Coordinates of C-alpha atoms in Angstrom, one line a residue:
X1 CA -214.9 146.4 198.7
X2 CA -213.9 142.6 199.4
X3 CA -216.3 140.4 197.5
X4 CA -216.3 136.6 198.9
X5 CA -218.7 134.0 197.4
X6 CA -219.1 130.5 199.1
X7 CA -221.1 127.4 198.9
X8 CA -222.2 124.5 200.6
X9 CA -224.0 121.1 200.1
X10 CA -226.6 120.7 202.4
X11 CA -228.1 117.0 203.2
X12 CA -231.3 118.1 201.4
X13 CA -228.8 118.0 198.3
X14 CA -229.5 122.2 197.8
X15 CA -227.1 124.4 198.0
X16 CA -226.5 127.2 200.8
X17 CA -225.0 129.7 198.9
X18 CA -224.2 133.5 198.8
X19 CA -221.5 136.3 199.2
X20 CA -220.0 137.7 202.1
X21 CA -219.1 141.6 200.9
X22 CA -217.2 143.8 202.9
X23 CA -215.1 146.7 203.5
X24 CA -211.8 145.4 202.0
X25 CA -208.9 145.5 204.8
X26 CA -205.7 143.9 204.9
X27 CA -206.2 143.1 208.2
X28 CA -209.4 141.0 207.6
X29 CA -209.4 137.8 207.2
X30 CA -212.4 136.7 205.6
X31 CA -212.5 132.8 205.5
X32 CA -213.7 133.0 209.4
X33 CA -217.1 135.2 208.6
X34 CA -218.0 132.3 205.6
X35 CA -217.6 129.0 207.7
X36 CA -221.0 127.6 208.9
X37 CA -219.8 127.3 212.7
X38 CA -218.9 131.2 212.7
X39 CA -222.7 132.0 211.2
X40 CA -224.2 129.8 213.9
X41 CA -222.5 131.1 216.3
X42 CA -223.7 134.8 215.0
X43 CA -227.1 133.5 214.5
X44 CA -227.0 133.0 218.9
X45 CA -225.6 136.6 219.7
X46 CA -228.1 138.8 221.0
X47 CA -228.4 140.9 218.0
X48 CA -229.8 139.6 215.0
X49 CA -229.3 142.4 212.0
X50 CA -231.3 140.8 208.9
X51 CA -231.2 142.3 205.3
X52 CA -232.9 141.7 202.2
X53 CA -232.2 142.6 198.7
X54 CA -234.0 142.0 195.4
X55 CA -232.9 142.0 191.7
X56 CA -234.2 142.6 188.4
X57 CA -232.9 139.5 186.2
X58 CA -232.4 138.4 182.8
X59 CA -234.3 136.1 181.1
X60 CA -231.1 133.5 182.1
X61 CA -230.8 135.0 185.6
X62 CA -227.8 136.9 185.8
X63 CA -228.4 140.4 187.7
X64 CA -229.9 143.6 186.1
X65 CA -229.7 145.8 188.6
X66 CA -231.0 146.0 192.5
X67 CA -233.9 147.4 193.3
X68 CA -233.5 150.1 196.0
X69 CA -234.6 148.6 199.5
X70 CA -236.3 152.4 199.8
X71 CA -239.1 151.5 196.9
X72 CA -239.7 147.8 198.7
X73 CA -243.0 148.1 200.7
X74 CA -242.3 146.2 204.0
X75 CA -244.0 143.1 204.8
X76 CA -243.8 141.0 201.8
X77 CA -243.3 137.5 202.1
X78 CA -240.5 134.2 201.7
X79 CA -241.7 130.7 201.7
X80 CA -240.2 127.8 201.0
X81 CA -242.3 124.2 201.2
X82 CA -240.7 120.4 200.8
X83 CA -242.1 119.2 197.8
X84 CA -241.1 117.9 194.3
X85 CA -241.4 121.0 191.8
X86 CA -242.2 123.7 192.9
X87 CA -240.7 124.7 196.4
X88 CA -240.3 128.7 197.0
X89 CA -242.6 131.5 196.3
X90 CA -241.9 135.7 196.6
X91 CA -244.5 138.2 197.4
X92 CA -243.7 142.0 197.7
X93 CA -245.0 145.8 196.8
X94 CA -243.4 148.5 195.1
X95 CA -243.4 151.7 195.8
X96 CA -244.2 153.2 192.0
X97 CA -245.0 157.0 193.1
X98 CA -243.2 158.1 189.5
X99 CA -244.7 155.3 187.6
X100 CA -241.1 153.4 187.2
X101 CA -242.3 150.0 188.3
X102 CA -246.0 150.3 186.1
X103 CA -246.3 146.3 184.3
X104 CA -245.3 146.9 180.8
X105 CA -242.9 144.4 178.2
X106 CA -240.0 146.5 179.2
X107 CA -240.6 146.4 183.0
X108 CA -242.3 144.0 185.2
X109 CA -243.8 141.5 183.0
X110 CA -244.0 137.9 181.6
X111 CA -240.8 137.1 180.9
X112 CA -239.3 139.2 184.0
X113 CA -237.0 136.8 186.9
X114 CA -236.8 138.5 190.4
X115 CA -233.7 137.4 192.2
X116 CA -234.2 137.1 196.2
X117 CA -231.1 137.5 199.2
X118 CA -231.1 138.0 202.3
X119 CA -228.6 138.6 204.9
X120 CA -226.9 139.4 208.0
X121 CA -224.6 141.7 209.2
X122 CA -221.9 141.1 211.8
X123 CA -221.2 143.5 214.1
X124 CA -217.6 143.2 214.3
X125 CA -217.2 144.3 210.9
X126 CA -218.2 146.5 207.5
X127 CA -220.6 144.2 205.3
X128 CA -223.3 141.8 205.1
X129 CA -223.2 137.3 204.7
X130 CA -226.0 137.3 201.8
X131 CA -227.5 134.5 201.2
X132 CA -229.4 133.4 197.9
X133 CA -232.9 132.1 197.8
X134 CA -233.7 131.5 194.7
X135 CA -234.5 132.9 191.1
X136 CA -237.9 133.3 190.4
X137 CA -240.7 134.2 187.4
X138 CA -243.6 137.1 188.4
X139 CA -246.8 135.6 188.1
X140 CA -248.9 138.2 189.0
X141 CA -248.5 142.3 188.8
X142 CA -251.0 144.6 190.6
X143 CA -250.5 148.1 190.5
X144 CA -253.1 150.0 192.2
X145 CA -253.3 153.9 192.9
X146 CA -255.3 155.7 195.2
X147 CA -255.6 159.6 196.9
X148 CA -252.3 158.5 198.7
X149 CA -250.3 156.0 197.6
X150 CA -248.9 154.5 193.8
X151 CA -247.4 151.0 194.5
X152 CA -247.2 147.8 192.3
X153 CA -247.9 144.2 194.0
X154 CA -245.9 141.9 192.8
X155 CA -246.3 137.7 193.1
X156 CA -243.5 135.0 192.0
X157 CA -243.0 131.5 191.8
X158 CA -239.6 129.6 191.2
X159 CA -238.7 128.9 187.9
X160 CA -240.4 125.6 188.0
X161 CA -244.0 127.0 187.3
X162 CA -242.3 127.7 183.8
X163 CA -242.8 124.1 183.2
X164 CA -246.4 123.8 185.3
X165 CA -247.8 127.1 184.4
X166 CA -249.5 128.2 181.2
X167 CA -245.9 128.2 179.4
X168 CA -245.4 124.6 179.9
X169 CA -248.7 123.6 179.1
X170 CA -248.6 121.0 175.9
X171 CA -251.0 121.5 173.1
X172 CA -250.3 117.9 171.2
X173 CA -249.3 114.6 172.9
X174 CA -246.2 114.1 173.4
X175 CA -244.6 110.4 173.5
X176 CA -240.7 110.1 174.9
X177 CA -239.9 106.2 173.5
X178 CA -238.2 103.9 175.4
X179 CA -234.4 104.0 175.4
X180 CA -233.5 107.3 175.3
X181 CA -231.4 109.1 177.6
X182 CA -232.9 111.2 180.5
X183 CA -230.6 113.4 180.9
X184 CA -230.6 114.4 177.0
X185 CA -234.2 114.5 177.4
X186 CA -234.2 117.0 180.2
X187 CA -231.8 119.1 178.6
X188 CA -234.0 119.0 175.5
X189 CA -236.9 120.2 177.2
X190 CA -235.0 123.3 179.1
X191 CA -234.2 124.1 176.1
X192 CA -237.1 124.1 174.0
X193 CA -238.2 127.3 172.6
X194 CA -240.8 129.7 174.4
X195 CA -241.9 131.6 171.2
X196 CA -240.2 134.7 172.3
X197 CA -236.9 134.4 171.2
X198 CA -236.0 132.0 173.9
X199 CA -235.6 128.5 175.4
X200 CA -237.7 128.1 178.9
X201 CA -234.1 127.7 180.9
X202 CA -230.5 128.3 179.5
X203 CA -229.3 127.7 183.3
X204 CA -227.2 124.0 183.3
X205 CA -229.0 121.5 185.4
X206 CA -227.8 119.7 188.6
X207 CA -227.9 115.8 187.3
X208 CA -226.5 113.4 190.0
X209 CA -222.9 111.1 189.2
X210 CA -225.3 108.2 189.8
X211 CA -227.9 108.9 187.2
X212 CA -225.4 109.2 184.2
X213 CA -226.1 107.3 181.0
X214 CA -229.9 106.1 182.4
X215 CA -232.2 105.4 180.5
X216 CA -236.0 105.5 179.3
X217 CA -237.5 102.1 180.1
X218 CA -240.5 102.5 178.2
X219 CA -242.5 104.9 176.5
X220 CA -243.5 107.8 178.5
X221 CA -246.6 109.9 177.5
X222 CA -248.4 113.2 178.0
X223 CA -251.4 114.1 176.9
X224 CA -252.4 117.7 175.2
X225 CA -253.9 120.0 178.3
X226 CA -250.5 118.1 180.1
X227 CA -247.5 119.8 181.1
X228 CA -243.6 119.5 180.4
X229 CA -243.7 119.7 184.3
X230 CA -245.8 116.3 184.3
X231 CA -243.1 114.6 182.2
X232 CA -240.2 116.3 184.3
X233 CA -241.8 114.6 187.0
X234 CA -242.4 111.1 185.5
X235 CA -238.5 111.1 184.5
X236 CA -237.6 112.0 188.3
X237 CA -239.5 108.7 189.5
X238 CA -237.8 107.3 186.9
X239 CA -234.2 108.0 188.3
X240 CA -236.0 107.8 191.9
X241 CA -234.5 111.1 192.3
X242 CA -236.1 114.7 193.9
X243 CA -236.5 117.3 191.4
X244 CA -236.4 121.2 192.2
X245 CA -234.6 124.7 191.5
X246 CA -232.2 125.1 193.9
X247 CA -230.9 128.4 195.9
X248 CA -229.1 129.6 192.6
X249 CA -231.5 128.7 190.4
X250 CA -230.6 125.4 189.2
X251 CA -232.3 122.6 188.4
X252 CA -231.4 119.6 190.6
X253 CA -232.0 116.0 190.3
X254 CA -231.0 114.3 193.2
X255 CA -231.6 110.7 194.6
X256 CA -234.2 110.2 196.8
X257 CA -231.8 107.4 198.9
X258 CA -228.9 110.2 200.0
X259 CA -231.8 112.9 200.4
X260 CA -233.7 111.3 202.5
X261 CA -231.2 109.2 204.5
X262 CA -231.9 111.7 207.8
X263 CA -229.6 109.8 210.5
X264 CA -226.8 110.8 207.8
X265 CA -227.2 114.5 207.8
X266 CA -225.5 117.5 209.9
X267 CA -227.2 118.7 212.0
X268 CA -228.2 123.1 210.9
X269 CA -228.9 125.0 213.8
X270 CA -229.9 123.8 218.2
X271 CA -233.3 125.3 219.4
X272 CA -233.2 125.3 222.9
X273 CA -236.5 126.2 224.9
X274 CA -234.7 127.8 228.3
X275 CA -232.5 129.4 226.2
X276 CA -235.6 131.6 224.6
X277 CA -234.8 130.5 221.0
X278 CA -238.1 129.8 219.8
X279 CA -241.9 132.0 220.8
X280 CA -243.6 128.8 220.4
X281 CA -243.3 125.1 219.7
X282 CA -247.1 124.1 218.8
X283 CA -247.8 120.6 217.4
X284 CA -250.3 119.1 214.9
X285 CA -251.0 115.8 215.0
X286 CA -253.6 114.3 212.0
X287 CA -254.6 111.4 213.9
X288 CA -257.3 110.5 211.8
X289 CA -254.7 110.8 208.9
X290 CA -252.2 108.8 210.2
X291 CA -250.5 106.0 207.7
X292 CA -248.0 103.6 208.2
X293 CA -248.3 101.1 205.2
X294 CA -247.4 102.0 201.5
X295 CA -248.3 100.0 198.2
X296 CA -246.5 100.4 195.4
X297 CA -247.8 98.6 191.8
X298 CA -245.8 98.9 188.7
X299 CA -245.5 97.8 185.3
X300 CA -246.5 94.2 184.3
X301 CA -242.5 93.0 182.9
X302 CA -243.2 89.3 181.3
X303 CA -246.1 88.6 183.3
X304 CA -244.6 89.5 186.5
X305 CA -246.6 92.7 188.3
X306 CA -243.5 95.1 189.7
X307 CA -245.2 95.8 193.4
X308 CA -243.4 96.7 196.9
X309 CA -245.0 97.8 200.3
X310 CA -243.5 99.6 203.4
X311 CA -244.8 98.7 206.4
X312 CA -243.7 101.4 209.8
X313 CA -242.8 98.1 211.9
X314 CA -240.7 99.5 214.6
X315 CA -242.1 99.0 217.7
X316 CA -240.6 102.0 219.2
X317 CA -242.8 104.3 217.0
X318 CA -246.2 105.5 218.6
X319 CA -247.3 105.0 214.6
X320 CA -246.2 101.7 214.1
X321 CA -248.9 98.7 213.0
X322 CA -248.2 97.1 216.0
X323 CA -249.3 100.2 218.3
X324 CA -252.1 101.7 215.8
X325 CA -253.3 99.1 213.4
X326 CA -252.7 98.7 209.9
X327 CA -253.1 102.3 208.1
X328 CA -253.0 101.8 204.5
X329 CA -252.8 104.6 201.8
X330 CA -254.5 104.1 198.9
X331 CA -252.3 102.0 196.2
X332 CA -249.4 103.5 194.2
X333 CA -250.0 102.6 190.3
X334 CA -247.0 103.9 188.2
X335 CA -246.0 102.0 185.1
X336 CA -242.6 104.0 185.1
X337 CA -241.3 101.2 187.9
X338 CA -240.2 98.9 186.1
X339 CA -238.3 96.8 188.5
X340 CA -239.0 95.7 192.7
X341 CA -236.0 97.8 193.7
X342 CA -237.4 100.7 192.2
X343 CA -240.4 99.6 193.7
X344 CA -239.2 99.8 197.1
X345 CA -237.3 102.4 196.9
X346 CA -240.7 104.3 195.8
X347 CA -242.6 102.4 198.7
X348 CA -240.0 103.4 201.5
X349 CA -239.8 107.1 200.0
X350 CA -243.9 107.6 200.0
X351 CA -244.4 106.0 203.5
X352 CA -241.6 108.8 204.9
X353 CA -243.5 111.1 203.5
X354 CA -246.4 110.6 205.4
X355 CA -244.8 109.6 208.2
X356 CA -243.7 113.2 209.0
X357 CA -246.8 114.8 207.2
X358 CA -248.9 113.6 209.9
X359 CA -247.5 114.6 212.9
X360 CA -245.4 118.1 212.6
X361 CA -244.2 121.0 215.1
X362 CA -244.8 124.9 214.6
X363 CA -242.9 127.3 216.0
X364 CA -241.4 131.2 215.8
X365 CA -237.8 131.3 215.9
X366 CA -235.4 133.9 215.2
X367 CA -234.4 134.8 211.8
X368 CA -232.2 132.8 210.2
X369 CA -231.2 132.4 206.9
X370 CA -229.2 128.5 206.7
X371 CA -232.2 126.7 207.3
X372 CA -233.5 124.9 203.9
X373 CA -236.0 122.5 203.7
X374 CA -235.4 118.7 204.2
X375 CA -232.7 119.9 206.6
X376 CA -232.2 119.1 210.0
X377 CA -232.6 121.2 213.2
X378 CA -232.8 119.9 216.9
X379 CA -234.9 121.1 219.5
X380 CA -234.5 121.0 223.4
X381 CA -237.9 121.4 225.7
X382 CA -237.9 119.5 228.9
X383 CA -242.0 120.5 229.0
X384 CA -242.2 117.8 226.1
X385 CA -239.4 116.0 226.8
X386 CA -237.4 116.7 223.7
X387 CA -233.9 116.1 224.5
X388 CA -231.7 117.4 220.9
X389 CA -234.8 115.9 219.2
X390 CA -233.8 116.1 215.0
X391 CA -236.5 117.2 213.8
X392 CA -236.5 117.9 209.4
X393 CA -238.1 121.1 208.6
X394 CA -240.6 120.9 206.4
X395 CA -241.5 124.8 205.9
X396 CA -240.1 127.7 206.2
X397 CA -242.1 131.6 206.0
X398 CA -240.8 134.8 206.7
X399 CA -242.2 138.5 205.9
X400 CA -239.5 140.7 204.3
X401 CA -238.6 143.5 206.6
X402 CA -236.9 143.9 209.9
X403 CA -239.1 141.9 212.5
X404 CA -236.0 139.2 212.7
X405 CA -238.4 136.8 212.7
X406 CA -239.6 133.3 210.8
X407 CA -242.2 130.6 211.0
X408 CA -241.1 127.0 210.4
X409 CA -243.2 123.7 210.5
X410 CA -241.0 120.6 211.0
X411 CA -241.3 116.8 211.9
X412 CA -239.5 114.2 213.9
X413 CA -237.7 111.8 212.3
X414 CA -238.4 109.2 214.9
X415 CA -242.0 110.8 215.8
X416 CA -242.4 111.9 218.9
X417 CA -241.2 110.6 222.1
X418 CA -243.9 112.5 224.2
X419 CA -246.4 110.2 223.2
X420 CA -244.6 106.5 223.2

């Protein structure tokens, strides 16, 4: 059996990850079924093949063992949202007729991590591309048993909710002075013991080239009834950076300027209406939410108030002040700025956020397992004249089975040209 593991970086700064695994043949050559432009083109044959797999973990995520496909009720449920912290959750039944998968400390319980693939399988050869989507914690355990049926309901969050969740909450205050290192800091909470024998994450962290060596810049502070999640968040506006577990169950720091600079990334997949790729393409459009001005306010430094604002000026944009008025958010107060740069780097981050909150596209497209969130896609509909429109996906939602289908929610990156 040939066993081929690849990577990629994607734009969104996760990875896009996984094994190819095959029947081994010296005849094969397996670098063409691992390249991005051979799954694309796979992903547009007629026959799409998914698979799914799931594994029990250990506490530092390596693999247990699989759990037979035959005991996984189908119709469980993927979904992956563009956020800081948490991003993916897993929902799926058991089958527990001889009571194997019954909640206990040496089965499905607190300390258990659910590892989540899925695949396709080429028809031209023996095996299956698999794809990793995350390493997760079980948050919820339900077994039920009736006349007919024993099965075992089981709910998970990525590993961040070990931080948010009742494990991360803080029963004193906790002060992190000025001047120390963030990095150290971050590392020092991973590893800060659970009270069972082990630290919340052994996994190394993803920390950006750019972020080496920064520092504190003043005292950061969480209150008792807080979470280590609050101050993991604080550091990451901090560093300006995105903070979330990855595909392999990382944790990733990432700079908000290089994951949110959208002109700059590849394009993932082509959605083309006459073409039947998608079921639907459905939009939602929150006029009454609509915002095109940011305020940022930070820290007072010498008597000089830290403050930025971004203002959606381009006249091309159906949201622009010039073609809607001035919509403001409410102000942005974080001491953490502690500089205008920083300021305005927050400012320009926040009003892209709402930018593409307000205005998004739904649609059913065919399964397929590169997409990631704060990726791009295109789509092609002559109805709304949308012409290789780049559109970044915002959600992605799936049931675990063999429909071959998904549900994603994206938004233009240059809103909509329908409506200018």
């Amino acid at each position: 059996m040939l066993s081929q593991n690849f990577s990629y970086i994607t734009g969104s700064g996760d990875i896009l990850s996984g094994v190819l695994e095959a029947e081994n043949n010296l005849l094969f050559d397996y670098r063409k079924y691992i390249k991005l432009s051979y799954i694309q083109q796979l992903l547009r044959s007629n026959t799409i093949r998914p698979r799914f797999r799931i594994f029990m973990c250990n506490v530092d995520g390596t693999q247990r063992y699989q759990i037979p496909n035959e005991d996984i009720v189908a119709g469980g449920s993927y979904s992956e949202n563009y956020q800081n912290g948490q991003r993916r959750t897993l929902s799926f039944s058991l089958i527990n007729n001889d009571g194997k998968y019954t909640p206990g400390i040496n089965n499905i319980w607190g300390n258990t991590r659910i590892a989540f693939e899925i695949g396709l399988e080429p028809t031209d050869i023996n095996g299956v591309i698999w794809f990793k989507k995350g390493i997760y914690v079980v948050t919820k355990a339900n077994p039920s048993h009736n006349a007919t049926d024993k099965t075992v309901s089981v709910e998970c969050v990525d590993k961040f909710n070990i931080f948010e969740g009742k494990t991360g909450t803080l029963t004193e205050t906790v002060e992190i002075p000025s001047g120390m290192v963030i990095e150290d800091i971050i590392n020092d909470i991973l590893g800060t013991a659970s009270g069972n024998g082990y630290p919340f994450d052994t996994v190394p962290i993803i920390y950006h080239s750019s972020f080496k060596g920064r520092k504190t810049p003043a005292t950061i502070s969480s209150s008792s009834g807080q979470t280590w999640g609050n101050i993991l968040t604080q550091l990451a506006e901090i560093l300006s950076a995105e903070i979330f577990y990855n595909a392999e169950g990382q944790l990733t720091l990432v700079p908000i300027s290089e994951v949110t600079a959208d002109g700059d990334k590849p394009v993932l997949y082509d959605y083309i209406a006459s073409k039947g790729d998608f079921q639907n393409d459905d939009f939602d459009m929150d006029i009454g939410s609509f915002i095109n001005k940011v305020v940022v306010i930070g820290a007072n430094i010498n008597g000089h108030t830290v403050m930025a604002e971004a203002v959606n000026n381009d006249a091309s944009s159906p949201l622009s002040y010039q073609k809607i008025g001035y919509r403001v958010a409410a102000p942005i107060n974080d001491s953490n700025i502690t500089n205008d740069t920083l300021a305005q780097e927050r400012a320009d981050y926040e009003l892209r956020k709402v930018l593409i909150a307000k205005s998004s596209l739904s649609s059913s497209v065919f399964f397929n397992p590169i997409l990631s969130v704060n990726n791009l896609v295109t789509y092609t509909d002559d109805f709304y004249e949308l012409e290789r429109e780049r559109l970044l996906l915002q959600s992605i939602s799936f049931s675990i089975g063999y429909d071959g289908m998904m549900s994603i929610s994206a938004s233009n990156i240059k809103n909509l040209p329908f409506v200018v």
